[in-house]
Amino acid sequence: APFRLTWMADGGYFEGTRVTAATQILAEHLAREAAAPPDLLIFGGDLVENDQQINYDRAMAALDTVAAPRLVAAGNHEISGTLSRNRFWRTFGPTIAAVDYGLTDLLIVDSASSSLAYDTSQYAWLEAELAQSDARTVFVVLHVPTRDPFASNHGLPRAEGQRLEAIFAAAKRARPERDIVVLSGDVHAYGRWEQDGVTYIISGGAGGGLDATPAAGGFYHRLHISVDANGTARIDVIPLFEAISLVAVKTDLLGGETLYLTAVGDVFTASAPDITIPVSDPVARTWRSTNPVVVSVNAQTGATEAHVPGTATIMVESGGTSASVQISVTATLDSLRALTERARAEGGITHDGVYRTLLFTLTSAANGESGALDEYIKLLRKQRGRRVSIAWADRLIANASYLLARG
């Protein structure tokens, strides 16, 4: 059955009783997940500031607010101060693990030392697990990424990163039909790239101080990973928006006009500096129209097209927040002529004689001839589904009827 995973990393950094931007931002992420819990919550490391019991207790209490099973990977901060994994093991479980989950496998690697030097047998273990896995999608949870495209002084030592990348590439070649996704944190930003057929994602947006500009991926976020009944995963970047502002160039359109809507989101930052980013790639978003017969909108791009006179509300949703604008559509003789010409160009009017007659009636209407628009509409109704497609006939009739009703 389909299921959803939530990934987040690098937030909280619990230290004693301190309340910081990192704890507040993580709390906001978790509150939103608690409202609609995932099937599994994965925290990719750096949840506590250092290895002290009070920090682990606060981390557990925070995660307990989400009614979902969880997996936690060890980050470098979980062992800072002692370099011991004992408290992590007692609290969250093993730092190296293979988990079968539905039609996916989750392989958790211990990179808490910012290296695999703690247990170099992990290389052979990874090779064996990847070789025997029959999952459609394999997720490798690796707190420290194989490389740092942000040049923020993170990432595994070069030789170790290259060795892991070679292992993942070989596993992909051995079974090209499966997906291998390497999920990392450590860098407080979002980034994604493909290499040798393997998907690498850095997602460290749960609350820590950011390591990149907003335009480069430095914004607070988490991932929603939706796995379908075939085991194929869709990964959505969920920004921590507190508000969205929708910018429309104009709200009054003529039938046939297009409008490119844009939106910006204000990211929740608690006491950290304000962040505003476009509601566009890489963040997940959905545009929709309340009346697509009147105005349609591309669900991803916000490209809007007016079809027939009337009103419609265009909405955009992202990160659990939304914004909307009302669009009004009217028509003129010039816009109706342009729409008729477009119908011909796009194959909606297939007969040249019908097309010429329609244009002639519009010219007559422009010259003030009474009844010209009536003739235009009568011809379209007669040829609807014959020499004029049903969709185009209905659209042209609606625009002409609007003009006729207004004299």
PDB file of C-alpha atoms in Angstrom, residues 134-352:
ATOM      1  CA  ASP A 134      15.076  -6.500  -3.884  1.00  0.00           C
ATOM      2  CA  ALA A 135      13.361  -3.203  -3.054  1.00  0.00           C
ATOM      3  CA  ARG A 136      12.116  -0.912  -5.822  1.00  0.00           C
ATOM      4  CA  THR A 137      13.643   2.048  -3.960  1.00  0.00           C
ATOM      5  CA  VAL A 138      16.577   2.047  -1.549  1.00  0.00           C
ATOM      6  CA  PHE A 139      17.125   5.008   0.751  1.00  0.00           C
ATOM      7  CA  VAL A 140      20.594   5.415   2.215  1.00  0.00           C
ATOM      8  CA  VAL A 141      20.562   7.619   5.319  1.00  0.00           C
ATOM      9  CA  LEU A 142      23.972   9.254   5.582  1.00  0.00           C
ATOM     10  CA  HIS A 143      24.124  12.249   7.925  1.00  0.00           C
ATOM     11  CA  VAL A 144      27.332  13.648   6.439  1.00  0.00           C
ATOM     12  CA  PRO A 145      27.040  13.873   2.633  1.00  0.00           C
ATOM     13  CA  THR A 146      29.529  12.358   0.235  1.00  0.00           C
ATOM     14  CA  ARG A 147      30.410  15.880  -0.889  1.00  0.00           C
ATOM     15  CA  ASP A 148      29.492  19.477  -0.091  1.00  0.00           C
ATOM     16  CA  PRO A 149      28.343  21.394  -3.181  1.00  0.00           C
ATOM     17  CA  PHE A 150      27.820  24.471  -1.002  1.00  0.00           C
ATOM     18  CA  ALA A 151      31.514  24.724  -0.060  1.00  0.00           C
ATOM     19  CA  SER A 152      30.415  25.163   3.561  1.00  0.00           C
ATOM     20  CA  ASN A 153      33.180  23.030   5.083  1.00  0.00           C
ATOM     21  CA  HIS A 154      30.993  19.943   5.455  1.00  0.00           C
ATOM     22  CA  GLY A 155      31.001  16.562   3.761  1.00  0.00           C
ATOM     23  CA  LEU A 156      32.995  13.377   4.192  1.00  0.00           C
ATOM     24  CA  PRO A 157      36.719  13.257   3.498  1.00  0.00           C
ATOM     25  CA  ARG A 158      37.125  13.212  -0.268  1.00  0.00           C
ATOM     26  CA  ALA A 159      38.401   9.634  -0.508  1.00  0.00           C
ATOM     27  CA  GLU A 160      35.569   8.303   1.664  1.00  0.00           C
ATOM     28  CA  GLY A 161      32.924  10.174  -0.291  1.00  0.00           C
ATOM     29  CA  GLN A 162      34.276   8.894  -3.589  1.00  0.00           C
ATOM     30  CA  ARG A 163      34.398   5.341  -2.264  1.00  0.00           C
ATOM     31  CA  LEU A 164      30.752   5.494  -1.228  1.00  0.00           C
ATOM     32  CA  GLU A 165      29.726   7.047  -4.533  1.00  0.00           C
ATOM     33  CA  ALA A 166      31.469   4.193  -6.350  1.00  0.00           C
ATOM     34  CA  ILE A 167      29.567   1.647  -4.239  1.00  0.00           C
ATOM     35  CA  PHE A 168      26.234   3.316  -4.988  1.00  0.00           C
ATOM     36  CA  ALA A 169      27.030   3.625  -8.703  1.00  0.00           C
ATOM     37  CA  ALA A 170      27.959  -0.068  -8.922  1.00  0.00           C
ATOM     38  CA  ALA A 171      24.731  -1.045  -7.172  1.00  0.00           C
ATOM     39  CA  LYS A 172      22.750   1.047  -9.638  1.00  0.00           C
ATOM     40  CA  ARG A 173      24.509  -0.553 -12.608  1.00  0.00           C
ATOM     41  CA  ALA A 174      23.781  -3.997 -11.197  1.00  0.00           C
ATOM     42  CA  ARG A 175      20.062  -3.225 -11.021  1.00  0.00           C
ATOM     43  CA  PRO A 176      19.297  -0.212 -13.209  1.00  0.00           C
ATOM     44  CA  GLU A 177      15.543  -0.536 -12.716  1.00  0.00           C
ATOM     45  CA  ARG A 178      15.685   0.388  -9.044  1.00  0.00           C
ATOM     46  CA  ASP A 179      16.140   3.812  -7.518  1.00  0.00           C
ATOM     47  CA  ILE A 180      18.875   4.581  -5.014  1.00  0.00           C
ATOM     48  CA  VAL A 181      18.400   7.785  -3.027  1.00  0.00           C
ATOM     49  CA  VAL A 182      21.090   9.022  -0.647  1.00  0.00           C
ATOM     50  CA  LEU A 183      19.610  11.305   2.023  1.00  0.00           C
ATOM     51  CA  SER A 184      21.985  13.542   3.976  1.00  0.00           C
ATOM     52  CA  GLY A 185      21.938  16.489   6.327  1.00  0.00           C
ATOM     53  CA  ASP A 186      24.862  18.192   8.101  1.00  0.00           C
ATOM     54  CA  VAL A 187      24.729  21.064   5.603  1.00  0.00           C
ATOM     55  CA  HIS A 188      21.913  23.392   6.617  1.00  0.00           C
ATOM     56  CA  ALA A 189      20.421  23.863   3.166  1.00  0.00           C
ATOM     57  CA  TYR A 190      18.647  21.979   0.390  1.00  0.00           C
ATOM     58  CA  GLY A 191      20.422  20.538  -2.621  1.00  0.00           C
ATOM     59  CA  ARG A 192      19.869  17.696  -5.061  1.00  0.00           C
ATOM     60  CA  TRP A 193      21.895  16.161  -7.860  1.00  0.00           C
ATOM     61  CA  GLU A 194      22.090  12.993  -9.918  1.00  0.00           C
ATOM     62  CA  GLN A 195      25.309  11.068 -10.431  1.00  0.00           C
ATOM     63  CA  ASP A 196      25.691   7.713 -12.179  1.00  0.00           C
ATOM     64  CA  GLY A 197      21.934   7.222 -11.928  1.00  0.00           C
ATOM     65  CA  VAL A 198      21.924   7.729  -8.151  1.00  0.00           C
ATOM     66  CA  THR A 199      19.971  10.579  -6.534  1.00  0.00           C
ATOM     67  CA  TYR A 200      21.758  12.567  -3.835  1.00  0.00           C
ATOM     68  CA  ILE A 201      19.787  14.928  -1.603  1.00  0.00           C
ATOM     69  CA  ILE A 202      21.077  17.244   1.089  1.00  0.00           C
ATOM     70  CA  SER A 203      18.250  18.354   3.352  1.00  0.00           C
ATOM     71  CA  GLY A 204      19.335  19.979   6.592  1.00  0.00           C
ATOM     72  CA  GLY A 205      16.531  22.474   7.027  1.00  0.00           C
ATOM     73  CA  ALA A 206      15.007  21.600  10.408  1.00  0.00           C
ATOM     74  CA  GLY A 207      16.273  24.649  12.296  1.00  0.00           C
ATOM     75  CA  GLY A 208      20.046  25.016  12.417  1.00  0.00           C
ATOM     76  CA  GLY A 209      21.757  28.215  11.270  1.00  0.00           C
ATOM     77  CA  LEU A 210      21.736  28.184   7.480  1.00  0.00           C
ATOM     78  CA  ASP A 211      24.826  27.427   5.387  1.00  0.00           C
ATOM     79  CA  ALA A 212      23.673  28.975   2.096  1.00  0.00           C
ATOM     80  CA  THR A 213      21.765  31.951   0.787  1.00  0.00           C
ATOM     81  CA  PRO A 214      18.023  31.457   0.279  1.00  0.00           C
ATOM     82  CA  ALA A 215      18.495  31.512  -3.505  1.00  0.00           C
ATOM     83  CA  ALA A 216      21.088  28.734  -3.232  1.00  0.00           C
ATOM     84  CA  GLY A 217      18.911  26.516  -1.031  1.00  0.00           C
ATOM     85  CA  GLY A 218      19.345  28.028   2.418  1.00  0.00           C
ATOM     86  CA  PHE A 219      15.801  27.938   3.802  1.00  0.00           C
ATOM     87  CA  TYR A 220      13.977  25.912   6.442  1.00  0.00           C
ATOM     88  CA  HIS A 221      12.203  22.877   5.068  1.00  0.00           C
ATOM     89  CA  ARG A 222      11.589  19.156   5.363  1.00  0.00           C
ATOM     90  CA  LEU A 223      10.877  16.401   2.843  1.00  0.00           C
ATOM     91  CA  HIS A 224       7.696  14.458   2.202  1.00  0.00           C
ATOM     92  CA  ILE A 225       8.514  11.180   0.482  1.00  0.00           C
ATOM     93  CA  SER A 226       5.428   9.553  -1.026  1.00  0.00           C
ATOM     94  CA  VAL A 227       5.876   5.919  -2.049  1.00  0.00           C
ATOM     95  CA  ASP A 228       3.249   4.408  -4.339  1.00  0.00           C
ATOM     96  CA  ALA A 229       1.985   0.840  -4.514  1.00  0.00           C
ATOM     97  CA  ASN A 230       4.838  -0.057  -6.885  1.00  0.00           C
ATOM     98  CA  GLY A 231       7.535   1.262  -4.544  1.00  0.00           C
ATOM     99  CA  THR A 232       8.297   4.345  -6.635  1.00  0.00           C
ATOM    100  CA  ALA A 233       9.035   7.436  -4.575  1.00  0.00           C
ATOM    101  CA  ARG A 234       8.117  11.071  -5.170  1.00  0.00           C
ATOM    102  CA  ILE A 235      10.114  13.490  -3.047  1.00  0.00           C
ATOM    103  CA  ASP A 236       8.585  16.887  -2.261  1.00  0.00           C
ATOM    104  CA  VAL A 237      10.402  19.771  -0.598  1.00  0.00           C
ATOM    105  CA  ILE A 238       8.053  21.237   2.017  1.00  0.00           C
ATOM    106  CA  PRO A 239       9.071  24.793   2.941  1.00  0.00           C
ATOM    107  CA  LEU A 240       8.308  26.100   6.416  1.00  0.00           C
ATOM    108  CA  PHE A 241       6.203  28.979   5.144  1.00  0.00           C
ATOM    109  CA  GLU A 242       4.218  31.132   7.543  1.00  0.00           C
ATOM    110  CA  ALA A 243       2.619  33.185   4.757  1.00  0.00           C
ATOM    111  CA  ILE A 244       2.434  33.387   0.965  1.00  0.00           C
ATOM    112  CA  SER A 245       1.942  36.539  -1.077  1.00  0.00           C
ATOM    113  CA  LEU A 246       0.569  36.172  -4.597  1.00  0.00           C
ATOM    114  CA  VAL A 247       1.572  38.768  -7.164  1.00  0.00           C
ATOM    115  CA  ALA A 248      -0.679  39.255 -10.197  1.00  0.00           C
ATOM    116  CA  VAL A 249       0.267  41.627 -13.008  1.00  0.00           C
ATOM    117  CA  LYS A 250      -3.432  42.300 -13.563  1.00  0.00           C
ATOM    118  CA  THR A 251      -6.704  40.732 -12.544  1.00  0.00           C
ATOM    119  CA  ASP A 252      -8.928  41.735 -15.483  1.00  0.00           C
ATOM    120  CA  LEU A 253      -8.366  39.579 -18.559  1.00  0.00           C
ATOM    121  CA  LEU A 254      -9.900  39.170 -21.989  1.00  0.00           C
ATOM    122  CA  GLY A 255     -10.900  35.769 -23.293  1.00  0.00           C
ATOM    123  CA  GLY A 256      -7.776  34.137 -24.724  1.00  0.00           C
ATOM    124  CA  GLU A 257      -5.317  36.182 -22.664  1.00  0.00           C
ATOM    125  CA  THR A 258      -2.611  34.524 -20.574  1.00  0.00           C
ATOM    126  CA  LEU A 259      -1.178  35.675 -17.280  1.00  0.00           C
ATOM    127  CA  TYR A 260       1.861  34.348 -15.456  1.00  0.00           C
ATOM    128  CA  LEU A 261       1.217  34.459 -11.737  1.00  0.00           C
ATOM    129  CA  THR A 262       4.050  34.417  -9.236  1.00  0.00           C
ATOM    130  CA  ALA A 263       4.123  34.056  -5.478  1.00  0.00           C
ATOM    131  CA  VAL A 264       6.651  34.491  -2.699  1.00  0.00           C
ATOM    132  CA  GLY A 265       6.699  32.775   0.665  1.00  0.00           C
ATOM    133  CA  ASP A 266       7.772  34.119   4.040  1.00  0.00           C
ATOM    134  CA  VAL A 267       9.681  31.372   5.831  1.00  0.00           C
ATOM    135  CA  PHE A 268       9.121  30.846   9.549  1.00  0.00           C
ATOM    136  CA  THR A 269      12.428  31.744  11.203  1.00  0.00           C
ATOM    137  CA  ALA A 270      11.512  32.414  14.865  1.00  0.00           C
ATOM    138  CA  SER A 271      14.263  34.757  16.072  1.00  0.00           C
ATOM    139  CA  ALA A 272      16.575  34.038  13.131  1.00  0.00           C
ATOM    140  CA  PRO A 273      16.818  36.531  10.229  1.00  0.00           C
ATOM    141  CA  ASP A 274      13.775  36.824   7.955  1.00  0.00           C
ATOM    142  CA  ILE A 275      13.765  34.750   4.764  1.00  0.00           C
ATOM    143  CA  THR A 276      11.605  35.153   1.665  1.00  0.00           C
ATOM    144  CA  ILE A 277      11.820  32.778  -1.303  1.00  0.00           C
ATOM    145  CA  PRO A 278       9.849  32.306  -4.541  1.00  0.00           C
ATOM    146  CA  VAL A 279       7.111  29.690  -4.550  1.00  0.00           C
ATOM    147  CA  SER A 280       8.815  27.779  -7.346  1.00  0.00           C
ATOM    148  CA  ASP A 281      11.374  25.014  -7.751  1.00  0.00           C
ATOM    149  CA  PRO A 282      12.566  23.325  -5.647  1.00  0.00           C
ATOM    150  CA  VAL A 283       9.626  23.764  -3.263  1.00  0.00           C
ATOM    151  CA  ALA A 284       6.444  21.746  -3.710  1.00  0.00           C
ATOM    152  CA  ARG A 285       3.404  23.827  -4.636  1.00  0.00           C
ATOM    153  CA  THR A 286       0.025  23.480  -6.300  1.00  0.00           C
ATOM    154  CA  TRP A 287      -1.913  26.095  -8.249  1.00  0.00           C
ATOM    155  CA  ARG A 288      -5.632  25.613  -8.899  1.00  0.00           C
ATOM    156  CA  SER A 289      -8.656  27.458 -10.206  1.00  0.00           C
ATOM    157  CA  THR A 290     -12.089  27.455  -8.608  1.00  0.00           C
ATOM    158  CA  ASN A 291     -13.624  27.695 -12.090  1.00  0.00           C
ATOM    159  CA  PRO A 292     -11.332  26.220 -14.753  1.00  0.00           C
ATOM    160  CA  VAL A 293     -14.008  26.693 -17.423  1.00  0.00           C
ATOM    161  CA  VAL A 294     -13.497  30.435 -17.019  1.00  0.00           C
ATOM    162  CA  VAL A 295      -9.801  30.517 -16.110  1.00  0.00           C
ATOM    163  CA  SER A 296      -7.408  27.566 -16.038  1.00  0.00           C
ATOM    164  CA  VAL A 297      -4.009  27.478 -14.367  1.00  0.00           C
ATOM    165  CA  ASN A 298      -1.011  25.186 -14.694  1.00  0.00           C
ATOM    166  CA  ALA A 299      -0.710  23.352 -11.372  1.00  0.00           C
ATOM    167  CA  GLN A 300       3.067  23.819 -11.205  1.00  0.00           C
ATOM    168  CA  THR A 301       3.957  26.991 -13.095  1.00  0.00           C
ATOM    169  CA  GLY A 302       1.063  29.344 -12.319  1.00  0.00           C
ATOM    170  CA  ALA A 303       0.563  30.024 -16.035  1.00  0.00           C
ATOM    171  CA  THR A 304      -3.050  31.177 -16.265  1.00  0.00           C
ATOM    172  CA  GLU A 305      -5.319  31.343 -19.324  1.00  0.00           C
ATOM    173  CA  ALA A 306      -8.667  33.114 -19.597  1.00  0.00           C
ATOM    174  CA  HIS A 307     -11.229  31.119 -21.575  1.00  0.00           C
ATOM    175  CA  VAL A 308     -14.708  32.611 -21.316  1.00  0.00           C
ATOM    176  CA  PRO A 309     -16.259  35.620 -19.541  1.00  0.00           C
ATOM    177  CA  GLY A 310     -16.860  35.176 -15.831  1.00  0.00           C
ATOM    178  CA  THR A 311     -14.855  35.104 -12.613  1.00  0.00           C
ATOM    179  CA  ALA A 312     -12.585  32.560 -10.990  1.00  0.00           C
ATOM    180  CA  THR A 313     -10.315  32.487  -7.980  1.00  0.00           C
ATOM    181  CA  ILE A 314      -6.769  31.275  -8.530  1.00  0.00           C
ATOM    182  CA  MET A 315      -5.120  29.739  -5.478  1.00  0.00           C
ATOM    183  CA  VAL A 316      -1.590  28.595  -4.719  1.00  0.00           C
ATOM    184  CA  GLU A 317      -0.741  26.277  -1.823  1.00  0.00           C
ATOM    185  CA  SER A 318       2.722  25.474  -0.516  1.00  0.00           C
ATOM    186  CA  GLY A 319       4.098  24.499   2.841  1.00  0.00           C
ATOM    187  CA  GLY A 320       0.661  24.346   4.424  1.00  0.00           C
ATOM    188  CA  THR A 321      -0.181  27.963   3.589  1.00  0.00           C
ATOM    189  CA  SER A 322      -2.043  29.512   0.680  1.00  0.00           C
ATOM    190  CA  ALA A 323      -2.883  32.720  -1.153  1.00  0.00           C
ATOM    191  CA  SER A 324      -5.498  33.595  -3.752  1.00  0.00           C
ATOM    192  CA  VAL A 325      -6.548  36.228  -6.267  1.00  0.00           C
ATOM    193  CA  GLN A 326      -9.804  36.714  -8.161  1.00  0.00           C
ATOM    194  CA  ILE A 327      -9.605  36.994 -11.936  1.00  0.00           C
ATOM    195  CA  SER A 328     -12.385  38.579 -14.004  1.00  0.00           C
ATOM    196  CA  VAL A 329     -12.717  37.727 -17.690  1.00  0.00           C
ATOM    197  CA  THR A 330     -14.505  39.852 -20.279  1.00  0.00           C
ATOM    198  CA  ALA A 331     -14.426  40.088 -24.086  1.00  0.00           C
ATOM    199  CA  THR A 332     -14.149  42.662 -26.874  1.00  0.00           C
ATOM    200  CA  LEU A 333     -14.627  42.314 -30.606  1.00  0.00           C
ATOM    201  CA  ASP A 334     -10.862  42.475 -31.008  1.00  0.00           C
ATOM    202  CA  SER A 335     -10.292  39.720 -28.447  1.00  0.00           C
ATOM    203  CA  LEU A 336     -13.008  37.590 -30.092  1.00  0.00           C
ATOM    204  CA  ARG A 337     -11.357  38.010 -33.492  1.00  0.00           C
ATOM    205  CA  ALA A 338      -7.972  37.034 -32.020  1.00  0.00           C
ATOM    206  CA  LEU A 339      -9.551  33.995 -30.385  1.00  0.00           C
ATOM    207  CA  THR A 340     -11.204  32.994 -33.671  1.00  0.00           C
ATOM    208  CA  GLU A 341      -7.864  33.264 -35.467  1.00  0.00           C
ATOM    209  CA  ARG A 342      -6.256  31.147 -32.782  1.00  0.00           C
ATOM    210  CA  ALA A 343      -8.971  28.509 -33.101  1.00  0.00           C
ATOM    211  CA  ARG A 344      -8.162  28.213 -36.793  1.00  0.00           C
ATOM    212  CA  ALA A 345      -4.403  28.098 -36.167  1.00  0.00           C
ATOM    213  CA  GLU A 346      -4.782  25.357 -33.546  1.00  0.00           C
ATOM    214  CA  GLY A 347      -7.080  23.199 -35.671  1.00  0.00           C
ATOM    215  CA  GLY A 348     -10.287  24.027 -33.824  1.00  0.00           C
ATOM    216  CA  ILE A 349     -11.830  25.366 -37.046  1.00  0.00           C
ATOM    217  CA  THR A 350     -11.116  22.926 -39.858  1.00  0.00           C
ATOM    218  CA  HIS A 351     -12.987  24.460 -42.799  1.00  0.00           C
ATOM    219  CA  ASP A 352     -11.637  27.548 -44.540  1.00  0.00           C
TER     220      ASP A 352
END
